[in-house]
Coordinates of C-alpha atoms and ligand atoms in Angstrom, one line a residue:
X25 CA 119.0 -88.3 42.5
X26 CA 118.0 -89.4 46.0
X27 CA 120.9 -91.8 46.2
X28 CA 123.5 -89.2 45.3
X29 CA 121.9 -86.7 47.7
X30 CA 122.3 -89.3 50.4
X31 CA 125.9 -89.9 49.3
X32 CA 126.6 -86.2 49.5
X33 CA 125.6 -86.3 53.1
X34 CA 128.3 -88.8 53.8
X35 CA 126.4 -92.1 53.2
X36 CA 127.9 -95.5 52.8
X37 CA 130.3 -95.6 49.9
X38 CA 129.2 -97.1 46.6
X39 CA 126.0 -98.9 47.0
X40 CA 124.0 -100.5 44.2
X41 CA 121.4 -97.8 44.1
X42 CA 124.0 -95.4 42.6
X43 CA 124.4 -97.5 39.5
X44 CA 125.0 -95.3 36.4
X45 CA 124.1 -92.1 38.2
X46 CA 127.5 -90.3 38.1
X47 CA 128.4 -88.2 35.1
X48 CA 132.2 -88.4 35.8
X49 CA 134.5 -89.9 38.4
X50 CA 137.7 -89.1 40.0
X51 CA 140.0 -91.8 41.4
X52 CA 143.0 -90.6 43.5
X53 CA 141.8 -88.2 46.2
X54 CA 145.0 -86.7 47.5
X55 CA 145.2 -82.9 47.3
X56 CA 144.8 -82.5 43.5
X57 CA 142.2 -85.2 42.9
X58 CA 140.1 -84.1 45.9
X59 CA 140.0 -80.5 44.7
X60 CA 139.3 -81.5 41.1
X61 CA 136.3 -83.6 42.3
X62 CA 135.0 -80.7 44.4
X63 CA 135.4 -78.4 41.4
X64 CA 133.3 -80.8 39.2
X65 CA 130.6 -81.2 41.9
X66 CA 130.5 -77.5 42.6
X67 CA 129.7 -77.1 38.9
X68 CA 126.7 -79.3 39.2
X69 CA 128.2 -82.6 37.9
X70 CA 127.3 -85.8 39.8
X71 CA 130.9 -86.9 40.6
X72 CA 131.9 -90.4 41.6
X73 CA 134.9 -90.5 44.0
X74 CA 137.3 -93.3 44.8
X75 CA 140.7 -93.7 46.4
X76 CA 142.8 -96.7 47.0
X77 CA 142.7 -96.0 50.7
X78 CA 139.1 -95.5 51.5
X79 CA 139.6 -93.1 54.4
X80 CA 140.3 -90.3 51.9
X81 CA 137.0 -91.0 50.1
X82 CA 135.1 -90.8 53.4
X83 CA 136.9 -87.7 54.5
X84 CA 136.0 -85.9 51.2
X85 CA 132.3 -86.7 51.5
X86 CA 132.2 -85.9 55.2
X87 CA 134.0 -82.5 54.8
X88 CA 132.7 -81.3 51.5
X89 CA 129.6 -83.4 50.7
X90 CA 127.5 -80.3 51.0
X91 CA 129.3 -78.7 48.0
X92 CA 127.6 -80.9 45.4
X93 CA 126.6 -84.4 44.6
X94 CA 129.3 -87.0 45.2
X95 CA 128.9 -90.7 44.7
X96 CA 131.6 -92.4 46.9
X97 CA 132.8 -95.8 46.0
X98 CA 134.8 -98.2 48.2
X99 CA 136.1 -100.3 45.3
X100 CA 137.0 -99.8 41.6
X101 CA 134.1 -102.1 40.7
X102 CA 131.5 -99.9 42.6
X103 CA 133.2 -96.8 41.2
X104 CA 132.9 -98.0 37.6
X105 CA 129.3 -99.3 38.1
X106 CA 128.3 -95.9 39.4
X107 CA 129.2 -94.1 36.1
X108 CA 126.9 -93.3 33.2
X109 CA 128.2 -94.3 29.8
X110 CA 130.5 -93.6 28.1
X111 CA 132.2 -93.7 31.5
X112 CA 134.6 -90.8 32.2
X113 CA 137.3 -91.7 34.7
X114 CA 139.8 -89.1 35.8
X115 CA 142.9 -90.7 37.5
X116 CA 144.8 -88.2 39.7
X117 CA 147.4 -90.5 41.3
X118 CA 151.1 -90.5 41.7
X119 CA 153.0 -90.3 38.4
X120 CA 154.9 -93.3 37.2
X121 CA 154.2 -96.9 38.2
X122 CA 151.1 -96.1 40.3
X123 CA 149.5 -94.5 37.2
X124 CA 150.2 -97.7 35.2
X125 CA 148.7 -99.8 38.0
X126 CA 145.6 -97.7 38.3
X127 CA 145.1 -97.6 34.5
X128 CA 145.4 -101.4 34.3
X129 CA 143.0 -101.8 37.2
X130 CA 140.3 -99.6 35.8
X131 CA 140.8 -100.5 32.1
X132 CA 139.9 -104.1 33.0
X133 CA 136.5 -102.9 34.3
X134 CA 135.7 -100.6 31.4
X135 CA 134.2 -101.2 28.0
X136 CA 135.0 -99.9 24.5
X137 CA 134.1 -96.2 24.1
X138 CA 134.8 -95.5 27.8
X139 CA 137.4 -92.8 28.7
X140 CA 140.3 -92.7 31.1
X141 CA 141.9 -89.4 31.8
X142 CA 145.3 -89.3 33.4
X143 CA 145.4 -85.8 34.9
X144 CA 148.7 -86.4 36.7
X145 CA 152.2 -85.2 35.6
X146 CA 153.1 -88.0 33.2
X147 CA 156.0 -88.0 30.7
X148 CA 154.5 -87.6 27.3
X149 CA 156.3 -90.8 26.0
X150 CA 154.5 -92.8 28.7
X151 CA 151.2 -91.2 27.7
X152 CA 151.8 -92.2 24.0
X153 CA 152.5 -95.8 25.1
X154 CA 149.4 -95.9 27.3
X155 CA 147.2 -94.3 24.7
X156 CA 148.2 -96.9 22.1
X157 CA 147.7 -99.8 24.4
X158 CA 144.2 -98.7 25.4
X159 CA 143.3 -97.7 21.9
X160 CA 143.9 -101.3 20.9
X161 CA 141.3 -102.3 23.6
X162 CA 138.8 -99.7 22.3
X163 CA 139.2 -97.4 25.4
X164 CA 140.0 -93.7 24.9
X165 CA 143.0 -92.5 26.9
X166 CA 143.4 -88.8 27.5
X167 CA 146.7 -87.6 28.9
X168 CA 145.9 -84.2 30.4
X169 CA 148.2 -81.6 31.8
X170 CA 146.6 -79.7 34.7
X171 CA 148.3 -76.6 36.0
X172 CA 147.6 -74.3 38.9
X173 CA 148.4 -76.5 41.9
X174 CA 145.8 -77.4 44.5
X175 CA 144.1 -73.9 44.4
X176 CA 143.8 -74.1 40.6
X177 CA 142.4 -77.6 40.8
X178 CA 139.6 -76.3 43.1
X179 CA 138.9 -72.9 41.6
X180 CA 139.9 -73.3 38.0
X181 CA 143.1 -74.8 36.5
X182 CA 144.5 -74.4 33.0
X183 CA 143.8 -77.8 31.4
X184 CA 145.8 -79.3 28.5
X185 CA 144.2 -82.6 27.3
X186 CA 145.6 -84.8 24.6
X187 CA 143.8 -87.7 23.1
X188 CA 141.2 -88.5 20.5
X189 CA 138.8 -85.8 19.2
X190 CA 135.9 -88.1 20.2
X191 CA 137.0 -88.3 23.8
X192 CA 137.5 -84.5 23.9
X193 CA 134.0 -84.0 22.7
X194 CA 132.7 -86.2 25.5
X195 CA 134.7 -84.3 28.1
X196 CA 134.7 -80.7 26.9
X197 CA 131.5 -79.4 28.6
X198 CA 132.8 -80.6 32.0
X199 CA 136.4 -79.4 31.4
X200 CA 135.2 -76.0 30.1
X201 CA 133.0 -75.6 33.2
X202 CA 135.8 -76.3 35.7
X203 CA 138.7 -74.6 33.9
X204 CA 140.0 -71.1 34.7
X205 CA 138.4 -68.3 32.7
X206 CA 140.6 -65.8 30.9
X207 CA 139.7 -62.1 31.1
X208 CA 137.6 -62.3 28.0
X209 CA 135.6 -65.2 29.6
X210 CA 137.0 -68.0 27.5
X211 CA 137.8 -71.3 29.4
X212 CA 141.5 -72.2 29.7
X213 CA 141.2 -75.6 28.2
X214 CA 141.6 -76.8 24.6
X215 CA 142.1 -80.1 22.8
X216 CA 145.8 -79.9 22.3
X217 CA 146.2 -82.9 19.9
X218 CA 146.4 -86.7 19.9
X219 CA 148.0 -89.0 22.4
X220 CA 150.9 -87.3 24.2
X221 CA 150.3 -83.8 23.0
X222 CA 148.7 -82.5 26.2
X223 CA 151.4 -83.8 28.5
X224 CA 154.1 -82.6 26.2
X225 CA 152.6 -79.0 26.3
X226 CA 152.3 -79.3 30.1
X227 CA 155.9 -80.3 30.3
X228 CA 157.0 -77.3 28.2
X229 CA 154.8 -75.1 30.4
X230 CA 156.7 -76.3 33.4
X231 CA 160.1 -75.7 31.6
X232 CA 159.0 -72.1 30.9
X233 CA 157.9 -71.8 34.5
X234 CA 161.5 -72.8 35.6
X235 CA 162.9 -70.1 33.3
X236 CA 160.4 -67.4 34.4
X237 CA 161.2 -68.1 38.1
X238 CA 165.0 -68.1 37.5
X239 CA 164.9 -64.8 35.6
X240 CA 162.8 -63.2 38.4
X241 CA 165.3 -64.6 40.9
X242 CA 168.2 -63.1 39.0
X243 CA 166.5 -59.7 39.0
X244 CA 166.1 -59.9 42.7
X245 CA 169.7 -60.9 43.2
X246 CA 170.9 -57.9 41.1
X247 CA 168.7 -55.4 42.9
X248 CA 170.0 -56.9 46.2
X249 CA 173.6 -57.2 45.5
X250 CA 174.3 -54.5 42.9
X251 CA 172.1 -51.8 44.4
X252 CA 172.1 -53.1 48.0
X253 CA 168.3 -52.9 48.3
X254 CA 166.7 -54.7 51.2
X255 CA 164.0 -57.3 50.4
X256 CA 161.0 -55.1 51.3
X257 CA 162.3 -52.4 48.9
X258 CA 162.7 -55.0 46.2
X259 CA 159.1 -56.2 46.9
X260 CA 158.0 -52.6 46.1
X261 CA 159.9 -52.7 42.8
X262 CA 158.2 -55.9 41.9
X263 CA 154.8 -54.5 42.8
X264 CA 155.5 -51.6 40.5
X265 CA 156.6 -54.0 37.7
X266 CA 153.4 -56.0 38.2
X267 CA 151.4 -52.9 37.2
X268 CA 153.1 -52.9 33.8
X269 CA 153.9 -55.3 31.0
X270 CA 155.4 -57.9 33.5
X271 CA 152.0 -58.2 35.1
X272 CA 151.9 -61.9 36.1
X273 CA 151.2 -64.4 38.9
X274 CA 154.9 -65.1 39.4
X275 CA 155.8 -61.4 39.8
X276 CA 152.9 -60.9 42.2
X277 CA 153.8 -63.8 44.5
X278 CA 157.5 -62.8 44.3
X279 CA 156.6 -59.4 45.8
X280 CA 154.6 -61.2 48.6
X281 CA 157.5 -63.6 49.3
X282 CA 160.0 -60.8 49.5
X283 CA 157.8 -58.7 51.8
X284 CA 157.2 -61.6 54.1
X285 CA 158.9 -61.4 57.6
X286 CA 160.1 -64.5 59.4
X287 CA 158.2 -64.8 62.6
X288 CA 161.1 -66.5 64.5
X289 CA 163.9 -64.0 63.6
X290 CA 161.9 -60.9 62.7
X291 CA 164.1 -60.7 59.6
X292 CA 163.3 -61.1 55.9
X293 CA 161.8 -64.5 55.2
X294 CA 164.0 -64.9 52.1
X295 CA 167.1 -64.7 54.3
X296 CA 166.2 -67.7 56.5
X297 CA 165.4 -70.1 53.5
X298 CA 168.2 -72.5 52.6
X299 CA 169.4 -71.5 49.1
X300 CA 169.2 -74.9 47.6
X301 CA 166.5 -75.6 45.1
X302 CA 165.2 -78.9 43.7
X303 CA 165.0 -79.7 40.0
X304 CA 162.8 -82.7 39.5
X305 CA 160.4 -84.0 36.9
X306 CA 159.1 -81.8 34.2
X307 CA 161.8 -79.1 34.1
X308 CA 164.4 -81.8 33.5
X309 CA 162.2 -83.6 31.0
X310 CA 161.8 -80.4 29.0
X311 CA 165.5 -80.0 28.6
X312 CA 166.1 -83.8 28.0
X313 CA 163.4 -83.8 25.3
X314 CA 164.7 -80.6 23.7
X315 CA 168.1 -82.2 23.4
X316 CA 166.5 -85.2 21.7
X317 CA 164.5 -83.0 19.3
X318 CA 167.5 -80.7 18.7
X319 CA 165.8 -77.6 20.0
X320 CA 167.9 -74.9 21.7
X321 CA 166.1 -74.1 24.9
X322 CA 169.2 -72.6 26.6
X323 CA 167.1 -70.3 28.9
X324 CA 165.1 -73.2 30.2
X325 CA 168.2 -75.3 30.5
X326 CA 170.1 -72.6 32.5
X327 CA 167.2 -72.4 34.9
X328 CA 167.3 -76.2 35.5
X329 CA 171.1 -76.1 35.9
X330 CA 170.9 -73.0 38.2
X331 CA 168.8 -75.1 40.6
X332 CA 171.2 -78.0 40.2
X333 CA 174.2 -75.8 41.0
X334 CA 172.4 -74.4 44.1
X335 CA 171.8 -78.0 45.3
X336 CA 175.5 -79.0 45.1
X337 CA 176.3 -77.7 48.6
X338 CA 179.7 -79.5 48.8
X339 CA 180.9 -78.1 45.5
X340 CA 179.8 -74.6 46.5
X341 CA 181.6 -74.9 49.8
X342 CA 184.8 -76.1 48.1
X343 CA 184.7 -73.1 45.7
X344 CA 183.6 -70.4 48.1
X345 CA 187.1 -68.8 48.5
X346 CA 187.8 -68.5 44.8
X347 CA 188.7 -65.0 43.7
X348 CA 186.1 -62.6 42.4
X349 CA 185.7 -58.8 42.2
X350 CA 185.7 -56.8 45.4
X351 CA 182.0 -56.5 46.4
X352 CA 180.8 -53.1 45.5
X353 CA 177.5 -51.4 45.2
X354 CA 176.5 -49.3 42.3
X355 CA 176.3 -45.5 43.0
X356 CA 172.9 -44.7 44.5
X357 CA 172.5 -42.1 41.7
X358 CA 172.3 -45.1 39.3
X359 CA 169.4 -46.6 41.3
X360 CA 166.5 -45.7 39.0
X361 CA 168.3 -46.4 35.8
X362 CA 169.6 -49.7 36.9
X363 CA 166.2 -50.9 38.2
X364 CA 164.7 -49.9 34.9
X365 CA 167.5 -51.7 33.1
X366 CA 166.8 -54.8 35.1
X367 CA 163.1 -54.6 34.1
X368 CA 164.1 -54.4 30.5
X369 CA 166.5 -57.3 30.8
X370 CA 163.8 -59.4 32.6
X371 CA 161.2 -58.7 29.9
X372 CA 163.6 -59.4 27.0
X373 CA 164.9 -62.6 28.6
X374 CA 161.3 -63.7 29.3
X375 CA 160.4 -63.2 25.7
X376 CA 163.4 -65.5 24.8
X377 CA 162.3 -68.2 27.3
X378 CA 158.8 -68.3 25.8
X379 CA 160.1 -68.2 22.3
X380 CA 162.3 -71.2 23.1
X381 CA 159.4 -73.1 24.7
X382 CA 157.0 -72.4 21.8
X383 CA 159.8 -73.5 19.4
X384 CA 160.0 -76.8 21.3
X385 CA 156.2 -77.2 21.0
X386 CA 156.3 -76.5 17.2
X387 CA 159.1 -79.1 16.7
X388 CA 157.5 -81.7 19.0
X389 CA 154.2 -81.2 17.1
X390 CA 155.9 -81.7 13.8
X391 CA 157.8 -84.7 15.0
X392 CA 154.8 -86.5 16.5
X393 CA 152.2 -85.3 14.0
X394 CA 150.1 -83.4 16.6
X395 CA 149.2 -80.3 14.7
X396 CA 149.3 -78.1 17.8
X397 CA 147.8 -74.6 17.5
X398 CA 150.3 -72.4 19.4
X399 CA 147.9 -69.5 19.6
X400 CA 145.4 -71.8 21.5
X401 CA 148.2 -72.9 23.8
X402 CA 149.0 -69.3 24.7
X403 CA 145.3 -68.6 25.1
X404 CA 144.8 -71.4 27.7
X405 CA 147.8 -70.3 29.7
X406 CA 146.3 -66.9 30.2
X407 CA 144.6 -67.9 33.5
X408 CA 144.7 -70.7 36.0
X409 CA 148.3 -71.9 35.5
X410 CA 151.5 -70.8 37.3
X411 CA 152.8 -68.8 34.3
X412 CA 149.6 -66.9 33.8
X413 CA 150.4 -63.4 32.6
X414 CA 149.1 -60.5 30.6
X415 CA 152.0 -61.2 28.3
X416 CA 150.3 -64.4 27.1
X417 CA 147.6 -62.4 25.3
X418 CA 150.4 -60.8 23.2
X419 CA 151.7 -64.3 22.4
X420 CA 148.2 -65.5 21.5
X421 CA 147.8 -62.5 19.2
X422 CA 151.2 -63.1 17.6
X423 CA 150.4 -66.8 16.6
X424 CA 146.8 -66.0 15.7
X425 CA 148.0 -63.3 13.3
X426 CA 150.6 -65.6 11.8
X427 CA 150.2 -69.3 12.6
X428 CA 153.5 -70.2 10.8
X429 CA 155.5 -67.6 12.8
X430 CA 159.1 -69.0 12.8
X431 CA 159.9 -67.5 16.2
X432 CA 158.1 -65.1 18.5
X433 CA 161.1 -62.9 18.3
X434 CA 160.2 -61.7 14.8
X435 CA 156.6 -60.8 15.7
X436 CA 156.3 -57.0 15.4
X437 CA 155.4 -56.5 19.0
X438 CA 158.1 -58.6 20.4
X439 CA 160.7 -57.4 17.9
X440 CA 159.9 -53.8 19.0
X441 CA 160.2 -54.8 22.7
X442 CA 163.6 -56.4 22.1
X443 CA 164.8 -53.4 20.1
X444 CA 163.8 -51.2 23.0
X445 CA 165.4 -53.5 25.6
X446 CA 168.6 -54.5 24.1
X447 CA 170.9 -51.8 25.3
X448 CA 169.7 -52.1 28.9
X449 CA 169.8 -55.9 28.6
X450 CA 173.5 -55.7 27.6
X451 CA 174.3 -53.2 30.4
X452 CA 172.7 -55.6 33.0
X453 CA 174.6 -58.7 31.8
X454 CA 177.9 -56.8 31.6
X455 CA 177.3 -55.1 35.0
X456 CA 176.5 -58.5 36.5
X457 CA 179.7 -60.0 35.1
X458 CA 181.8 -57.1 36.4
X459 CA 180.3 -57.3 39.9
X460 CA 180.4 -61.1 40.0
X461 CA 176.7 -61.6 40.4
X462 CA 175.7 -64.8 38.5
X463 CA 173.0 -64.3 35.9
X464 CA 173.0 -67.5 33.8
X465 CA 169.4 -66.9 32.6
X466 CA 169.9 -63.3 31.4
X467 CA 173.3 -64.2 29.8
X468 CA 172.0 -67.3 28.0
X469 CA 168.9 -65.4 26.7
X470 CA 171.1 -62.6 25.4
X471 CA 173.5 -65.1 23.8
X472 CA 170.6 -66.9 22.1
X473 CA 169.3 -63.5 20.8
X474 CA 172.7 -62.6 19.4
X475 CA 173.2 -66.0 17.9
X476 CA 170.0 -65.8 16.0
X477 CA 170.8 -62.3 14.8
X478 CA 174.3 -63.1 13.7
X479 CA 175.2 -62.9 10.0
X480 CA 177.9 -65.6 10.5
X481 CA 178.3 -67.9 13.4
X482 CA 181.6 -69.6 14.4
X483 CA 179.9 -72.9 13.6
X484 CA 181.9 -72.6 10.3
X485 CA 185.2 -73.0 12.3
X486 CA 183.7 -75.9 14.3
X487 CA 182.9 -77.6 11.0
X488 CA 186.5 -77.0 9.9
X489 CA 187.8 -78.6 13.1
X490 CA 185.5 -81.6 12.6
X491 CA 186.6 -82.1 9.1
X492 CA 190.3 -81.9 10.2
X493 CA 190.2 -84.5 13.0
X494 CA 187.4 -86.7 11.8
X495 CA 186.8 -86.2 8.1
X496 CA 183.3 -85.2 9.0
X497 CA 183.0 -83.0 5.8
X498 CA 181.4 -79.6 5.3
X499 CA 179.2 -77.6 2.9
X500 CA 180.5 -74.5 1.1
X501 CA 178.7 -71.2 1.0
X502 CA 179.4 -70.8 -2.8
X503 CA 178.4 -74.1 -4.4
X504 CA 176.4 -77.2 -3.6
X505 CA 177.8 -80.6 -2.5
X506 CA 179.7 -82.1 0.4
X507 CA 183.4 -81.5 0.8
X508 CA 186.4 -82.7 2.6
X509 CA 189.9 -81.2 2.8
X510 CA 192.9 -83.5 2.7
X511 CA 194.5 -81.9 5.7
X512 CA 197.6 -84.1 5.7
X513 CA 198.5 -83.0 2.1
X514 CA 200.9 -80.1 2.1
X515 CA 198.8 -78.2 -0.4
X516 CA 195.5 -79.3 1.3
X517 CA 193.5 -79.9 -1.8
X518 CA 189.7 -80.0 -1.4
X519 CA 187.8 -83.0 -2.6
X520 CA 184.2 -83.6 -3.2
X521 CA 183.1 -86.1 -0.6
X522 CA 179.8 -87.0 -2.1
Ligands
NAP611 N1 150.4 -81.3 43.8 C1 150.4 -80.4 42.8 O1 150.4 -79.2 42.9 C2 150.2 -80.9 41.4 C3 150.1 -80.1 40.3 C4 149.9 -80.6 39.1 C5 149.9 -81.9 38.9 N2 150.1 -82.8 39.9 C6 150.1 -84.2 39.6 O2 148.8 -84.7 40.0 C7 148.9 -86.0 40.5 C8 148.4 -86.1 41.9 O3 149.1 -85.3 42.8 P1 148.8 -85.1 44.3 O4 149.8 -84.2 44.9 O5 147.4 -84.9 44.5 O6 149.0 -86.6 44.9 P2 150.3 -87.6 44.9 O7 150.9 -87.4 46.3 O8 151.2 -87.4 43.7 O9 149.6 -89.0 44.8 C9 148.8 -89.5 45.9 C10 147.6 -90.2 45.3 O10 148.0 -91.3 44.5 C11 147.4 -92.5 45.0 N3 148.3 -93.7 44.7 C12 149.6 -93.8 44.9 N4 150.0 -95.0 44.5 C13 148.9 -95.7 44.1 C14 148.7 -97.0 43.6 N5 149.7 -97.9 43.4 N6 147.4 -97.4 43.3 C15 146.4 -96.5 43.5 N7 146.6 -95.3 44.0 C16 147.8 -94.9 44.3 C17 147.3 -92.3 46.5 O11 146.4 -93.2 47.1 P3 146.5 -93.5 48.7 O12 145.7 -92.4 49.3 O13 145.8 -94.8 48.8 O14 147.9 -93.5 49.0 C18 146.8 -90.8 46.5 O15 145.4 -90.8 46.1 C19 150.4 -86.4 40.4 O16 150.6 -87.1 39.2 C20 151.1 -85.0 40.4 O17 152.3 -85.1 39.8 C21 150.2 -82.3 41.2

């Protein structure tokens, strides 16, 4: 390994003596790819590194060459030549057209049996297309979700690979080594399923992340504007919640953000941040895909729309003077109870968001023939990723106990939690409405819960309306068949439509 030791010390990129010495390679060395390559090298894997702009490759080896054995390559040809077979190439480049360009560039240099992993944030439909095209050329294409941001990529992300079982077998020792480890020591990586399954699951993960963040933000808003608590007191409330069933990365960092003081003004950091959030990529894809699949993900959708509303500054400015209730604070005697109620509403709404996300995964899996194990998905989200939470162990247990669970809501543990939370949840949503504090996430979650519970839904009336104006027909509750009512006839006789 003299040549790689030399490379690790910052030697000339990609010389012939490195031929076939690297066990895996990473191309695309911006923040994510660089950290993923370092993670692999730190775990003892000889790692080839390449970037379109060579300065990044040199910088990686110069700054971090001592962390492991890197084989720097100046060109795609040198990079591919430096890999042992089957060649394992991880592409960590900008999503979209750059990913297609990189895949094409490297596929032309690879041979049947070699593997390209796209570890970027691709749309699962693109992954399906790319996988099929490469399969026809004998090359395995793995679309892999990687969650945890740059810290996760370096110290242990949650990894969601989709592709052939054969390619997963060739990658799994490395992926298991670099993935985050759950409390029970198991690595947060699993073969999700064929072609686009990994990127689909990563997309839904991000949709759930949107919902989780929105629900936490609504909790903050209520504590601030219904109780009048200052941010540092709310940080204490979140720290307390983090000791209980809401224990999670997002609650933990929320407490830190709320406790943070702005150096320039000396005031709470949260008050100097412009209240306009972006909604790009995966959150939007989750909702678009859910609409295509006919899956109600209202909690996730409200989270995406809440960001969208926040970003419409002109619309908000135009509407700012519209009437609302006189701003009032709840009685300070109500403090403890209201804070407890908000915790209950947050937990219940969070259950709904996850139930909706897992429903989407189940429907996507059936639609595309992926056979996704939902318990495994929950298990690999327990550490490394942004939505990591103690709560995911309960979800894993729910699906492991009953793989055909129709919805998380009917699992005994979650049904009990919802039973215990529902009065508080209703009080929070009604108090928010009375005070004029927007809680689209809480309200949508509660409406979903009540819709699923309802003995009868007003969809019956909607069907009647549709039959009236468009002869769209309806089904009866008391006998089979499809019916249409002749609405123009004075006696409105019903006819069998088919
Ligand atoms: N940042 C995160 O927290 C995060 C988390 C999860 C997933 N991801 C995903 O991971 C991927 C990488 O993210 P990132 O933030 O590290 O980097 P990025 O800013 O998304 O992409 C920059 C990298 O892509 C390369 N690139 C762009 N166009 C290219 C082209 N036409 N041909 C070859 N290379 C090209 C750049 O090379 P040059 O240096 O030559 O410009 C650079 O290495 C993305 O798909 C992103 O969505 C990011």
